[in-house]
Amino acid sequence: MAGYLKRDWEPFPMDTIKRVDKPTTRIDEDKVKRVSERETGFCKAAAGDYGPKLQKEVRRFVEKHPLSAATAAIRYAMKPLVDGLVAIQKAPLPDDPALLSRHIKETAYFLRADAVGICELPQYAVYSHKFDFKNPDAPPVPIELKHKYAIAILVDQDYRTSQAYTGSDWISNAMSMMSYATSGFIAIILADYIRRLGYPAKAHYAPFYDIVVPPIILLAGLGEMSRIGDTVVHPFLGPRFKAAVVTTDLPLLPDKPIDFGLQDFCSKCKKCARECPSGAISDGKKEMYNGYEKWPLDKKKCTGMRVGNQRGSGCGTCIKVCPWSKPYTLFHRAVGWAMRHSAIARRFAIWGDDLLGYGKPDYKNKWWFDLEDVNGNGVLEIPKNVKSEFEER
Ligand code: SF4
Ligand code: SF4
């Protein structure tokens, strides 16, 4: 096993990132109240809290582009597999949580995860109630989840595509749904594998989460909270990912949170606030909310843009423009290293990002068709805001 423990194995050099005992975002754990899933933006839209127009639009905003619809549909097909029977006898595994953690992470990478981290599951990160998105009038169902650990799995939304799109055009939702479905696929297999080893495990992925994802990613050492409200930024992927989680009682060794200078960077950068089409992101200071110190996000405005966008499908403009969302090339690794280690480099990077035109759509990489199911009957049309599939806006 000595060779096994020595070789390089993670896609990104997370061992070079500074580990800290507490997350860089203050969390007053005794003050955080468990929230119902109904309080999330999409559920509030589905329940009619944001008015009848968004309540109607929330029924079609995923399905209106055919690739978004296809990548979203598979998530519902996988749902019966999130939990299941546990083997009657525990497998003969090493009695070493560090080795088991390493094995679980390598399994997730084998299943095509882009980043994996482990934390203890805090009860405040478990939703109090489940909301039935397809039946919003049904009473919310209380959630009880006592697993000890959470394994966070991140899947990249694809840099090449994110380079090509505007942030809120017709591919945006498909990028989200692809990462939701793929991370869910990995979580389902990983949870099934752990149950076959003799330990309880459950997969959580969009829209079937029993848990609040951002604090889990944060505690699992995969990123820091950013100016984009509840969005966590990874040191090598930026905010360009979606996440699934496996909760389990398999004895694991939690990772520590990380500090790569993002709080300082976000306090000065503000590019996402400047570029957000709905004005949902604050350019001000952090505030305390439900025990978390974070930059406030106007959930209603953001949901209104993502659900009600009439010139595209969804929105990920903040994800596209963030200077931390870069390809994993030698040049960007060197710039990222400097950004992590020097406040002067951070200032220079903020200035240079705009100067070099990052955040603007690069149509030479466009590969998708702009199509819309206008009437919800499966008939696809070229959307009104584009004249042909490859027209440059
Ligand atoms: Fe703004 Fe779009 Fe990001 Fe929402 S998803 S915060 S609307 S840029
Ligand atoms: Fe932070 Fe700038 Fe990224 Fe916004 S765009 S999350 S301010 S680094």
mmCIF file of C-alpha atoms and ligand atoms in Angstrom:
data_model
loop_
_atom_site.group_PDB
_atom_site.id
_atom_site.type_symbol
_atom_site.label_atom_id
_atom_site.label_comp_id
_atom_site.label_asym_id
_atom_site.label_seq_id
_atom_site.Cartn_x
_atom_site.Cartn_y
_atom_site.Cartn_z
ATOM 1 C CA MET A 1 0.000 0.000 0.000
ATOM 2 C CA ALA A 2 3.010 2.347 0.392
ATOM 3 C CA GLY A 3 3.063 3.159 -3.327
ATOM 4 C CA TYR A 4 -0.695 3.663 -3.323
ATOM 5 C CA LEU A 5 -0.423 6.307 -0.618
ATOM 6 C CA LYS A 6 2.465 8.153 -2.314
ATOM 7 C CA ARG A 7 1.314 8.573 -5.895
ATOM 8 C CA ASP A 8 -0.428 11.722 -7.205
ATOM 9 C CA TRP A 9 -4.090 11.088 -7.578
ATOM 10 C CA GLU A 10 -6.189 14.270 -7.514
ATOM 11 C CA PRO A 11 -7.007 16.111 -10.763
ATOM 12 C CA PHE A 12 -6.203 19.448 -9.080
ATOM 13 C CA PRO A 13 -3.309 19.988 -6.621
ATOM 14 C CA MET A 14 -5.516 20.581 -3.574
ATOM 15 C CA ASP A 15 -2.534 19.694 -1.359
ATOM 16 C CA THR A 16 -1.019 23.075 -2.344
ATOM 17 C CA ILE A 17 -4.013 25.020 -0.960
ATOM 18 C CA LYS A 18 -3.816 26.385 2.595
ATOM 19 C CA ARG A 19 -5.977 24.428 5.057
ATOM 20 C CA VAL A 20 -7.614 26.200 8.007
ATOM 21 C CA ASP A 21 -9.477 25.004 11.099
ATOM 22 C CA LYS A 22 -12.576 27.110 10.431
ATOM 23 C CA PRO A 23 -14.121 28.263 7.127
ATOM 24 C CA THR A 24 -13.237 31.794 5.999
ATOM 25 C CA THR A 25 -16.963 32.581 6.248
ATOM 26 C CA ARG A 26 -18.107 33.034 9.838
ATOM 27 C CA ILE A 27 -20.777 30.529 10.836
ATOM 28 C CA ASP A 28 -22.413 30.918 14.273
ATOM 29 C CA GLU A 29 -23.446 27.290 14.441
ATOM 30 C CA ASP A 30 -25.734 27.757 17.449
ATOM 31 C CA LYS A 31 -27.651 30.469 15.566
ATOM 32 C CA VAL A 32 -28.158 28.663 12.236
ATOM 33 C CA LYS A 33 -31.743 27.445 11.996
ATOM 34 C CA ARG A 34 -32.607 24.537 9.748
ATOM 35 C CA VAL A 35 -34.569 25.799 6.741
ATOM 36 C CA SER A 36 -37.279 24.189 4.653
ATOM 37 C CA GLU A 37 -36.442 23.472 1.013
ATOM 38 C CA ARG A 38 -39.492 25.600 0.203
ATOM 39 C CA GLU A 39 -37.407 28.716 1.010
ATOM 40 C CA THR A 40 -35.185 28.202 -2.046
ATOM 41 C CA GLY A 41 -35.786 30.506 -5.035
ATOM 42 C CA PHE A 42 -37.104 27.865 -7.459
ATOM 43 C CA CYS A 43 -39.484 26.398 -4.845
ATOM 44 C CA LYS A 44 -40.759 29.862 -3.960
ATOM 45 C CA ALA A 45 -41.393 30.498 -7.668
ATOM 46 C CA ALA A 46 -43.212 27.147 -7.969
ATOM 47 C CA ALA A 47 -45.315 27.941 -4.893
ATOM 48 C CA GLY A 48 -46.385 31.263 -6.440
ATOM 49 C CA ASP A 49 -44.515 33.536 -3.989
ATOM 50 C CA TYR A 50 -43.052 35.501 -6.926
ATOM 51 C CA GLY A 51 -46.348 35.919 -8.810
ATOM 52 C CA PRO A 52 -48.342 33.963 -11.416
ATOM 53 C CA LYS A 53 -46.014 34.725 -14.352
ATOM 54 C CA LEU A 54 -42.961 33.073 -12.745
ATOM 55 C CA GLN A 55 -45.154 30.296 -11.322
ATOM 56 C CA LYS A 56 -46.191 29.465 -14.886
ATOM 57 C CA GLU A 57 -42.711 29.933 -16.347
ATOM 58 C CA VAL A 58 -41.071 27.673 -13.731
ATOM 59 C CA ARG A 59 -42.953 24.768 -15.324
ATOM 60 C CA ARG A 60 -41.202 25.243 -18.679
ATOM 61 C CA PHE A 61 -37.918 27.052 -18.093
ATOM 62 C CA VAL A 62 -35.913 23.800 -18.039
ATOM 63 C CA GLU A 63 -37.834 22.094 -20.849
ATOM 64 C CA LYS A 64 -37.817 24.987 -23.287
ATOM 65 C CA HIS A 65 -34.380 24.082 -24.703
ATOM 66 C CA PRO A 66 -34.129 20.460 -25.906
ATOM 67 C CA LEU A 67 -30.665 19.737 -24.443
ATOM 68 C CA SER A 68 -31.595 21.276 -21.101
ATOM 69 C CA ALA A 69 -34.771 19.138 -21.151
ATOM 70 C CA ALA A 70 -32.876 15.947 -22.030
ATOM 71 C CA THR A 71 -30.179 16.402 -19.367
ATOM 72 C CA ALA A 72 -32.851 17.280 -16.780
ATOM 73 C CA ALA A 73 -35.125 14.322 -17.606
ATOM 74 C CA ILE A 74 -32.489 11.691 -16.767
ATOM 75 C CA ARG A 75 -32.377 13.068 -13.199
ATOM 76 C CA TYR A 76 -35.962 11.963 -12.626
ATOM 77 C CA ALA A 77 -35.264 8.505 -14.068
ATOM 78 C CA MET A 78 -32.410 8.026 -11.549
ATOM 79 C CA LYS A 79 -34.416 9.118 -8.491
ATOM 80 C CA PRO A 80 -35.512 5.620 -7.299
ATOM 81 C CA LEU A 81 -31.798 4.775 -6.867
ATOM 82 C CA VAL A 82 -30.831 7.438 -4.301
ATOM 83 C CA ASP A 83 -31.192 4.999 -1.378
ATOM 84 C CA GLY A 84 -31.564 1.247 -0.879
ATOM 85 C CA LEU A 85 -30.799 -1.818 1.161
ATOM 86 C CA VAL A 86 -27.499 -2.109 3.049
ATOM 87 C CA ALA A 87 -25.483 -5.381 2.839
ATOM 88 C CA ILE A 88 -26.186 -7.601 5.865
ATOM 89 C CA GLN A 89 -22.481 -7.911 6.672
ATOM 90 C CA LYS A 90 -19.740 -5.281 6.596
ATOM 91 C CA ALA A 91 -16.996 -5.892 4.017
ATOM 92 C CA PRO A 92 -13.459 -6.636 5.342
ATOM 93 C CA LEU A 93 -12.130 -3.083 4.909
ATOM 94 C CA PRO A 94 -8.994 -1.540 6.459
ATOM 95 C CA ASP A 95 -9.665 -0.054 9.885
ATOM 96 C CA ASP A 96 -8.241 3.289 8.782
ATOM 97 C CA PRO A 97 -10.546 6.283 8.057
ATOM 98 C CA ALA A 98 -7.745 8.088 6.152
ATOM 99 C CA LEU A 99 -7.304 5.128 3.798
ATOM 100 C CA LEU A 100 -11.064 4.709 3.372
ATOM 101 C CA SER A 101 -11.435 8.426 2.578
ATOM 102 C CA ARG A 102 -8.692 8.204 0.002
ATOM 103 C CA HIS A 103 -10.370 5.146 -1.533
ATOM 104 C CA ILE A 104 -13.804 6.819 -1.632
ATOM 105 C CA LYS A 105 -12.346 9.899 -3.307
ATOM 106 C CA GLU A 106 -10.476 7.809 -5.870
ATOM 107 C CA THR A 107 -13.700 5.915 -6.556
ATOM 108 C CA ALA A 108 -15.511 9.212 -7.196
ATOM 109 C CA TYR A 109 -12.708 10.330 -9.542
ATOM 110 C CA PHE A 110 -12.923 6.962 -11.315
ATOM 111 C CA LEU A 111 -16.633 7.742 -11.800
ATOM 112 C CA ARG A 112 -15.562 11.065 -13.440
ATOM 113 C CA ALA A 113 -15.928 13.564 -10.570
ATOM 114 C CA ASP A 114 -13.865 16.743 -10.989
ATOM 115 C CA ALA A 115 -13.408 17.473 -7.278
ATOM 116 C CA VAL A 116 -14.294 15.563 -4.100
ATOM 117 C CA GLY A 117 -14.157 16.515 -0.409
ATOM 118 C CA ILE A 118 -15.397 15.075 2.874
ATOM 119 C CA CYS A 119 -16.815 16.703 6.011
ATOM 120 C CA GLU A 120 -18.878 15.762 9.029
ATOM 121 C CA LEU A 121 -22.551 16.422 8.286
ATOM 122 C CA PRO A 122 -23.767 19.278 10.501
ATOM 123 C CA GLN A 123 -27.465 18.996 11.372
ATOM 124 C CA TYR A 124 -27.979 22.657 10.418
ATOM 125 C CA ALA A 125 -27.138 21.691 6.819
ATOM 126 C CA VAL A 126 -30.080 19.255 6.655
ATOM 127 C CA TYR A 127 -33.304 20.781 5.299
ATOM 128 C CA SER A 128 -36.111 20.759 7.888
ATOM 129 C CA HIS A 129 -38.743 19.856 5.263
ATOM 130 C CA LYS A 130 -38.885 18.518 1.716
ATOM 131 C CA PHE A 131 -40.866 20.466 -0.896
ATOM 132 C CA ASP A 132 -42.659 18.691 -3.727
ATOM 133 C CA PHE A 133 -41.702 20.811 -6.730
ATOM 134 C CA LYS A 134 -44.247 19.089 -8.976
ATOM 135 C CA ASN A 135 -47.034 19.349 -6.380
ATOM 136 C CA PRO A 136 -46.416 22.660 -4.580
ATOM 137 C CA ASP A 137 -49.695 22.522 -2.618
ATOM 138 C CA ALA A 138 -48.721 19.252 -0.880
ATOM 139 C CA PRO A 139 -47.715 19.771 2.791
ATOM 140 C CA PRO A 140 -43.896 19.843 3.193
ATOM 141 C CA VAL A 141 -42.554 16.530 4.553
ATOM 142 C CA PRO A 142 -40.184 16.663 7.594
ATOM 143 C CA ILE A 143 -36.661 15.377 6.898
ATOM 144 C CA GLU A 144 -34.626 13.297 9.311
ATOM 145 C CA LEU A 145 -31.071 12.486 8.253
ATOM 146 C CA LYS A 146 -28.594 11.369 10.895
ATOM 147 C CA HIS A 147 -25.644 10.226 8.774
ATOM 148 C CA LYS A 148 -22.321 11.280 10.231
ATOM 149 C CA TYR A 149 -20.386 12.243 7.079
ATOM 150 C CA ALA A 150 -21.009 14.037 3.793
ATOM 151 C CA ILE A 151 -19.006 13.435 0.602
ATOM 152 C CA ALA A 152 -19.259 16.426 -1.761
ATOM 153 C CA ILE A 153 -18.833 15.741 -5.494
ATOM 154 C CA LEU A 154 -18.287 18.578 -7.981
ATOM 155 C CA VAL A 155 -18.694 18.351 -11.753
ATOM 156 C CA ASP A 156 -17.375 21.057 -14.095
ATOM 157 C CA GLN A 157 -19.931 22.783 -16.343
ATOM 158 C CA ASP A 158 -17.336 22.851 -19.166
ATOM 159 C CA TYR A 159 -14.923 25.739 -19.694
ATOM 160 C CA ARG A 160 -15.069 25.658 -23.515
ATOM 161 C CA THR A 161 -18.843 26.113 -23.521
ATOM 162 C CA SER A 162 -18.699 28.736 -20.793
ATOM 163 C CA GLN A 163 -16.201 30.650 -22.909
ATOM 164 C CA ALA A 164 -18.551 30.684 -25.885
ATOM 165 C CA TYR A 165 -21.849 31.682 -24.299
ATOM 166 C CA THR A 166 -23.040 35.078 -23.096
ATOM 167 C CA GLY A 167 -23.939 33.706 -19.657
ATOM 168 C CA SER A 168 -27.687 33.853 -20.225
ATOM 169 C CA ASP A 169 -28.290 32.467 -23.706
ATOM 170 C CA TRP A 170 -29.811 29.172 -24.853
ATOM 171 C CA ILE A 171 -27.128 26.773 -23.552
ATOM 172 C CA SER A 172 -27.009 28.099 -19.996
ATOM 173 C CA ASN A 173 -29.583 25.752 -18.469
ATOM 174 C CA ALA A 174 -28.155 22.715 -20.273
ATOM 175 C CA MET A 175 -24.756 23.431 -18.678
ATOM 176 C CA SER A 176 -26.376 23.396 -15.227
ATOM 177 C CA MET A 177 -28.501 20.322 -15.920
ATOM 178 C CA MET A 178 -25.572 18.361 -17.378
ATOM 179 C CA SER A 179 -23.542 18.944 -14.203
ATOM 180 C CA TYR A 180 -26.521 18.229 -11.939
ATOM 181 C CA ALA A 181 -27.261 14.973 -13.757
ATOM 182 C CA THR A 182 -23.620 13.861 -13.956
ATOM 183 C CA SER A 183 -22.860 14.635 -10.313
ATOM 184 C CA GLY A 184 -26.108 12.842 -9.386
ATOM 185 C CA PHE A 185 -25.099 9.805 -11.459
ATOM 186 C CA ILE A 186 -21.740 9.651 -9.628
ATOM 187 C CA ALA A 187 -23.375 10.131 -6.194
ATOM 188 C CA ILE A 188 -25.935 7.381 -6.855
ATOM 189 C CA ILE A 189 -23.261 4.842 -7.820
ATOM 190 C CA LEU A 190 -21.005 5.859 -4.924
ATOM 191 C CA ALA A 191 -23.852 5.562 -2.385
ATOM 192 C CA ASP A 192 -24.838 2.150 -3.796
ATOM 193 C CA TYR A 193 -21.207 0.998 -3.580
ATOM 194 C CA ILE A 194 -20.955 2.101 0.073
ATOM 195 C CA ARG A 195 -24.206 0.268 0.921
ATOM 196 C CA ARG A 196 -22.764 -2.865 -0.716
ATOM 197 C CA LEU A 197 -19.746 -2.455 1.609
ATOM 198 C CA GLY A 198 -22.190 -2.681 4.523
ATOM 199 C CA TYR A 199 -22.736 0.975 5.505
ATOM 200 C CA PRO A 200 -25.813 3.210 5.086
ATOM 201 C CA ALA A 201 -25.461 5.848 2.375
ATOM 202 C CA LYS A 202 -27.816 8.147 0.483
ATOM 203 C CA ALA A 203 -27.277 10.214 -2.668
ATOM 204 C CA HIS A 204 -28.480 13.835 -2.837
ATOM 205 C CA TYR A 205 -28.608 15.735 -6.112
ATOM 206 C CA ALA A 206 -30.751 18.370 -7.782
ATOM 207 C CA PRO A 207 -33.684 18.477 -7.345
ATOM 208 C CA PHE A 208 -33.573 15.689 -4.721
ATOM 209 C CA TYR A 209 -31.446 17.203 -1.998
ATOM 210 C CA ASP A 210 -32.202 16.576 1.693
ATOM 211 C CA ILE A 211 -29.267 18.825 2.478
ATOM 212 C CA VAL A 212 -28.195 22.439 1.926
ATOM 213 C CA VAL A 213 -25.203 22.094 -0.377
ATOM 214 C CA PRO A 214 -23.028 25.269 0.052
ATOM 215 C CA PRO A 215 -22.015 24.720 3.730
ATOM 216 C CA ILE A 216 -21.120 21.110 2.915
ATOM 217 C CA ILE A 217 -18.836 22.124 0.024
ATOM 218 C CA LEU A 218 -17.320 24.781 2.264
ATOM 219 C CA LEU A 219 -16.684 22.430 5.203
ATOM 220 C CA ALA A 220 -15.400 19.706 2.867
ATOM 221 C CA GLY A 221 -12.570 22.032 1.812
ATOM 222 C CA LEU A 222 -13.630 22.490 -1.798
ATOM 223 C CA GLY A 223 -13.971 26.270 -1.856
ATOM 224 C CA GLU A 224 -14.840 29.512 -0.128
ATOM 225 C CA MET A 225 -18.149 31.392 -0.023
ATOM 226 C CA SER A 226 -18.196 34.165 -2.634
ATOM 227 C CA ARG A 227 -19.927 37.445 -3.388
ATOM 228 C CA ILE A 228 -22.462 35.457 -5.463
ATOM 229 C CA GLY A 229 -24.599 34.847 -2.350
ATOM 230 C CA ASP A 230 -24.656 31.147 -1.516
ATOM 231 C CA THR A 231 -22.222 30.205 -4.278
ATOM 232 C CA VAL A 232 -18.933 28.546 -3.351
ATOM 233 C CA VAL A 233 -15.865 29.226 -5.524
ATOM 234 C CA HIS A 234 -13.322 26.411 -6.041
ATOM 235 C CA PRO A 235 -9.655 27.479 -6.394
ATOM 236 C CA PHE A 236 -9.281 25.795 -9.812
ATOM 237 C CA LEU A 237 -12.862 25.551 -11.182
ATOM 238 C CA GLY A 238 -14.119 28.908 -9.883
ATOM 239 C CA PRO A 239 -17.927 28.797 -9.496
ATOM 240 C CA ARG A 240 -18.219 26.755 -12.737
ATOM 241 C CA PHE A 241 -19.593 23.522 -11.242
ATOM 242 C CA LYS A 242 -22.668 21.841 -9.795
ATOM 243 C CA ALA A 243 -22.588 19.494 -6.838
ATOM 244 C CA ALA A 244 -24.083 16.292 -5.516
ATOM 245 C CA VAL A 245 -23.527 14.823 -2.053
ATOM 246 C CA VAL A 246 -23.441 11.354 -0.516
ATOM 247 C CA THR A 247 -24.261 11.156 3.195
ATOM 248 C CA THR A 248 -23.079 8.051 5.007
ATOM 249 C CA ASP A 249 -21.935 6.388 8.243
ATOM 250 C CA LEU A 250 -18.858 4.810 6.613
ATOM 251 C CA PRO A 251 -16.031 5.918 8.963
ATOM 252 C CA LEU A 252 -14.152 8.640 7.080
ATOM 253 C CA LEU A 253 -11.550 11.322 7.789
ATOM 254 C CA PRO A 254 -13.000 14.804 7.159
ATOM 255 C CA ASP A 255 -11.022 17.355 5.134
ATOM 256 C CA LYS A 256 -10.333 20.806 6.528
ATOM 257 C CA PRO A 257 -11.759 24.027 5.019
ATOM 258 C CA ILE A 258 -9.493 26.049 2.714
ATOM 259 C CA ASP A 259 -8.321 29.657 2.442
ATOM 260 C CA PHE A 260 -7.027 30.823 -0.934
ATOM 261 C CA GLY A 261 -7.638 34.561 -0.452
ATOM 262 C CA LEU A 262 -11.135 34.683 -1.962
ATOM 263 C CA GLN A 263 -12.644 36.900 0.739
ATOM 264 C CA ASP A 264 -10.097 39.613 -0.050
ATOM 265 C CA PHE A 265 -10.525 39.033 -3.812
ATOM 266 C CA CYS A 266 -14.346 39.242 -3.718
ATOM 267 C CA SER A 267 -14.283 42.350 -1.532
ATOM 268 C CA LYS A 268 -12.412 44.170 -4.337
ATOM 269 C CA CYS A 269 -13.439 42.428 -7.570
ATOM 270 C CA LYS A 270 -17.268 42.840 -7.756
ATOM 271 C CA LYS A 271 -17.295 41.769 -11.432
ATOM 272 C CA CYS A 272 -20.258 39.423 -10.880
ATOM 273 C CA ALA A 273 -22.247 42.280 -9.259
ATOM 274 C CA ARG A 274 -21.428 44.546 -12.186
ATOM 275 C CA GLU A 275 -22.375 41.982 -14.869
ATOM 276 C CA CYS A 276 -25.416 40.296 -13.242
ATOM 277 C CA PRO A 277 -28.317 41.043 -15.619
ATOM 278 C CA SER A 278 -30.879 41.238 -12.813
ATOM 279 C CA GLY A 279 -28.872 43.263 -10.288
ATOM 280 C CA ALA A 280 -29.267 40.455 -7.731
ATOM 281 C CA ILE A 281 -25.656 40.510 -6.481
ATOM 282 C CA SER A 282 -24.661 43.103 -3.884
ATOM 283 C CA ASP A 283 -21.592 45.297 -4.399
ATOM 284 C CA GLY A 284 -21.656 46.166 -0.693
ATOM 285 C CA LYS A 285 -20.442 44.442 2.437
ATOM 286 C CA LYS A 286 -21.178 41.071 4.011
ATOM 287 C CA GLU A 287 -24.133 40.729 6.388
ATOM 288 C CA MET A 288 -25.148 38.187 9.025
ATOM 289 C CA TYR A 289 -28.056 36.027 7.883
ATOM 290 C CA ASN A 290 -29.341 32.968 9.749
ATOM 291 C CA GLY A 291 -25.990 32.579 11.517
ATOM 292 C CA TYR A 292 -23.878 32.975 8.328
ATOM 293 C CA GLU A 293 -21.807 36.016 7.463
ATOM 294 C CA LYS A 294 -22.157 36.425 3.707
ATOM 295 C CA TRP A 295 -22.726 38.794 0.841
ATOM 296 C CA PRO A 296 -26.492 39.131 0.391
ATOM 297 C CA LEU A 297 -28.125 37.920 -2.840
ATOM 298 C CA ASP A 298 -31.570 39.086 -3.959
ATOM 299 C CA LYS A 299 -33.079 35.632 -4.436
ATOM 300 C CA LYS A 300 -36.232 36.982 -6.074
ATOM 301 C CA LYS A 301 -34.311 38.920 -8.738
ATOM 302 C CA CYS A 302 -31.960 35.985 -9.442
ATOM 303 C CA THR A 303 -34.812 33.473 -9.694
ATOM 304 C CA GLY A 304 -36.753 35.930 -11.867
ATOM 305 C CA MET A 305 -33.827 36.048 -14.298
ATOM 306 C CA ARG A 306 -33.085 32.320 -14.329
ATOM 307 C CA VAL A 307 -36.715 31.246 -14.601
ATOM 308 C CA GLY A 308 -38.188 34.161 -16.508
ATOM 309 C CA ASN A 309 -35.347 34.768 -19.012
ATOM 310 C CA GLN A 310 -37.107 35.262 -22.392
ATOM 311 C CA ARG A 311 -33.879 35.649 -24.401
ATOM 312 C CA GLY A 312 -32.329 32.368 -23.297
ATOM 313 C CA SER A 313 -32.669 29.396 -20.996
ATOM 314 C CA GLY A 314 -31.537 30.120 -17.427
ATOM 315 C CA CYS A 315 -28.616 32.298 -16.379
ATOM 316 C CA GLY A 316 -25.025 31.675 -15.305
ATOM 317 C CA THR A 317 -23.528 35.086 -16.079
ATOM 318 C CA CYS A 318 -21.901 35.327 -12.633
ATOM 319 C CA ILE A 319 -20.297 31.917 -13.200
ATOM 320 C CA LYS A 320 -19.020 32.922 -16.628
ATOM 321 C CA VAL A 321 -17.468 36.259 -15.654
ATOM 322 C CA CYS A 322 -15.787 35.226 -12.390
ATOM 323 C CA PRO A 323 -11.992 35.578 -12.817
ATOM 324 C CA TRP A 324 -11.522 32.249 -10.990
ATOM 325 C CA SER A 325 -13.314 30.384 -13.792
ATOM 326 C CA LYS A 326 -10.374 29.630 -16.053
ATOM 327 C CA PRO A 327 -9.006 26.578 -17.879
ATOM 328 C CA TYR A 328 -6.399 24.446 -16.108
ATOM 329 C CA THR A 329 -3.470 25.517 -18.287
ATOM 330 C CA LEU A 330 0.100 26.291 -17.239
ATOM 331 C CA PHE A 331 -0.473 30.034 -17.695
ATOM 332 C CA HIS A 332 -3.685 30.133 -15.650
ATOM 333 C CA ARG A 333 -2.173 27.869 -12.986
ATOM 334 C CA ALA A 334 0.682 30.357 -12.591
ATOM 335 C CA VAL A 335 -1.742 33.324 -12.412
ATOM 336 C CA GLY A 336 -3.936 31.379 -9.950
ATOM 337 C CA TRP A 337 -0.892 30.654 -7.764
ATOM 338 C CA ALA A 338 -0.064 34.374 -7.672
ATOM 339 C CA MET A 339 -3.717 35.276 -6.915
ATOM 340 C CA ARG A 340 -3.724 32.857 -3.995
ATOM 341 C CA HIS A 341 -0.479 34.128 -2.506
ATOM 342 C CA SER A 342 -0.316 37.888 -3.072
ATOM 343 C CA ALA A 343 -2.775 40.755 -2.489
ATOM 344 C CA ILE A 344 -0.949 42.807 -5.153
ATOM 345 C CA ALA A 345 -1.357 39.984 -7.668
ATOM 346 C CA ARG A 346 -5.069 39.868 -6.825
ATOM 347 C CA ARG A 347 -5.442 43.578 -7.633
ATOM 348 C CA PHE A 348 -3.528 43.087 -10.880
ATOM 349 C CA ALA A 349 -5.640 40.038 -11.809
ATOM 350 C CA ILE A 350 -8.917 41.953 -11.315
ATOM 351 C CA TRP A 351 -7.683 44.718 -13.607
ATOM 352 C CA GLY A 352 -6.130 42.300 -16.127
ATOM 353 C CA ASP A 353 -9.215 40.109 -16.393
ATOM 354 C CA ASP A 354 -11.231 42.935 -17.951
ATOM 355 C CA LEU A 355 -8.300 44.190 -19.994
ATOM 356 C CA LEU A 356 -7.831 40.782 -21.638
ATOM 357 C CA GLY A 357 -11.538 40.544 -22.452
ATOM 358 C CA TYR A 358 -12.382 37.600 -20.164
ATOM 359 C CA GLY A 359 -16.100 37.306 -19.539
ATOM 360 C CA LYS A 360 -17.118 38.236 -23.099
ATOM 361 C CA PRO A 361 -18.681 35.560 -25.353
ATOM 362 C CA ASP A 362 -16.238 33.930 -27.774
ATOM 363 C CA TYR A 363 -18.487 32.695 -30.583
ATOM 364 C CA LYS A 364 -15.799 30.685 -32.350
ATOM 365 C CA ASN A 365 -16.320 28.004 -29.710
ATOM 366 C CA LYS A 366 -20.113 27.922 -30.108
ATOM 367 C CA TRP A 367 -21.323 24.399 -30.888
ATOM 368 C CA TRP A 368 -24.976 24.269 -29.817
ATOM 369 C CA PHE A 369 -28.187 25.202 -31.645
ATOM 370 C CA ASP A 370 -30.372 27.977 -30.268
ATOM 371 C CA LEU A 371 -33.802 26.360 -30.152
ATOM 372 C CA GLU A 372 -36.939 26.913 -28.107
ATOM 373 C CA ASP A 373 -40.031 24.862 -27.355
ATOM 374 C CA VAL A 374 -42.265 27.930 -27.269
ATOM 375 C CA ASN A 375 -45.631 26.303 -26.581
ATOM 376 C CA GLY A 376 -44.532 23.314 -24.493
ATOM 377 C CA ASN A 377 -45.704 20.829 -27.154
ATOM 378 C CA GLY A 378 -42.276 19.582 -28.261
ATOM 379 C CA VAL A 379 -42.240 21.675 -31.457
ATOM 380 C CA LEU A 380 -38.903 23.481 -31.649
ATOM 381 C CA GLU A 381 -38.444 26.919 -33.167
ATOM 382 C CA ILE A 382 -35.555 29.317 -33.604
ATOM 383 C CA PRO A 383 -36.035 31.772 -30.705
ATOM 384 C CA LYS A 384 -37.199 35.297 -31.526
ATOM 385 C CA ASN A 385 -33.921 36.888 -30.402
ATOM 386 C CA VAL A 386 -31.852 34.882 -32.927
ATOM 387 C CA LYS A 387 -32.268 34.833 -36.705
ATOM 388 C CA SER A 388 -30.336 31.625 -37.352
ATOM 389 C CA GLU A 389 -28.688 28.950 -35.245
ATOM 390 C CA PHE A 390 -25.245 30.508 -35.510
ATOM 391 C CA GLU A 391 -26.057 34.179 -35.648
ATOM 392 C CA GLU A 392 -23.723 36.296 -33.539
ATOM 393 C CA ARG A 393 -25.622 38.394 -31.047
HETATM 394 FE FE1 SF4 B 1 -27.293 37.262 -11.463
HETATM 395 FE FE2 SF4 B 1 -27.674 35.346 -13.277
HETATM 396 FE FE3 SF4 B 1 -25.935 34.951 -11.281
HETATM 397 FE FE4 SF4 B 1 -28.561 35.029 -10.758
HETATM 398 S S1 SF4 B 1 -27.479 33.508 -12.014
HETATM 399 S S2 SF4 B 1 -26.952 36.054 -9.609
HETATM 400 S S3 SF4 B 1 -29.264 36.535 -12.258
HETATM 401 S S4 SF4 B 1 -25.786 36.497 -12.923
HETATM 402 FE FE1 SF4 B 2 -15.836 37.131 -6.251
HETATM 403 FE FE2 SF4 B 2 -15.241 38.532 -8.451
HETATM 404 FE FE3 SF4 B 2 -15.919 35.941 -8.658
HETATM 405 FE FE4 SF4 B 2 -17.741 37.787 -7.965
HETATM 406 S S1 SF4 B 2 -16.677 37.646 -9.931
HETATM 407 S S2 SF4 B 2 -17.429 35.781 -7.040
HETATM 408 S S3 SF4 B 2 -16.533 39.194 -6.747
HETATM 409 S S4 SF4 B 2 -14.105 36.776 -7.624
#
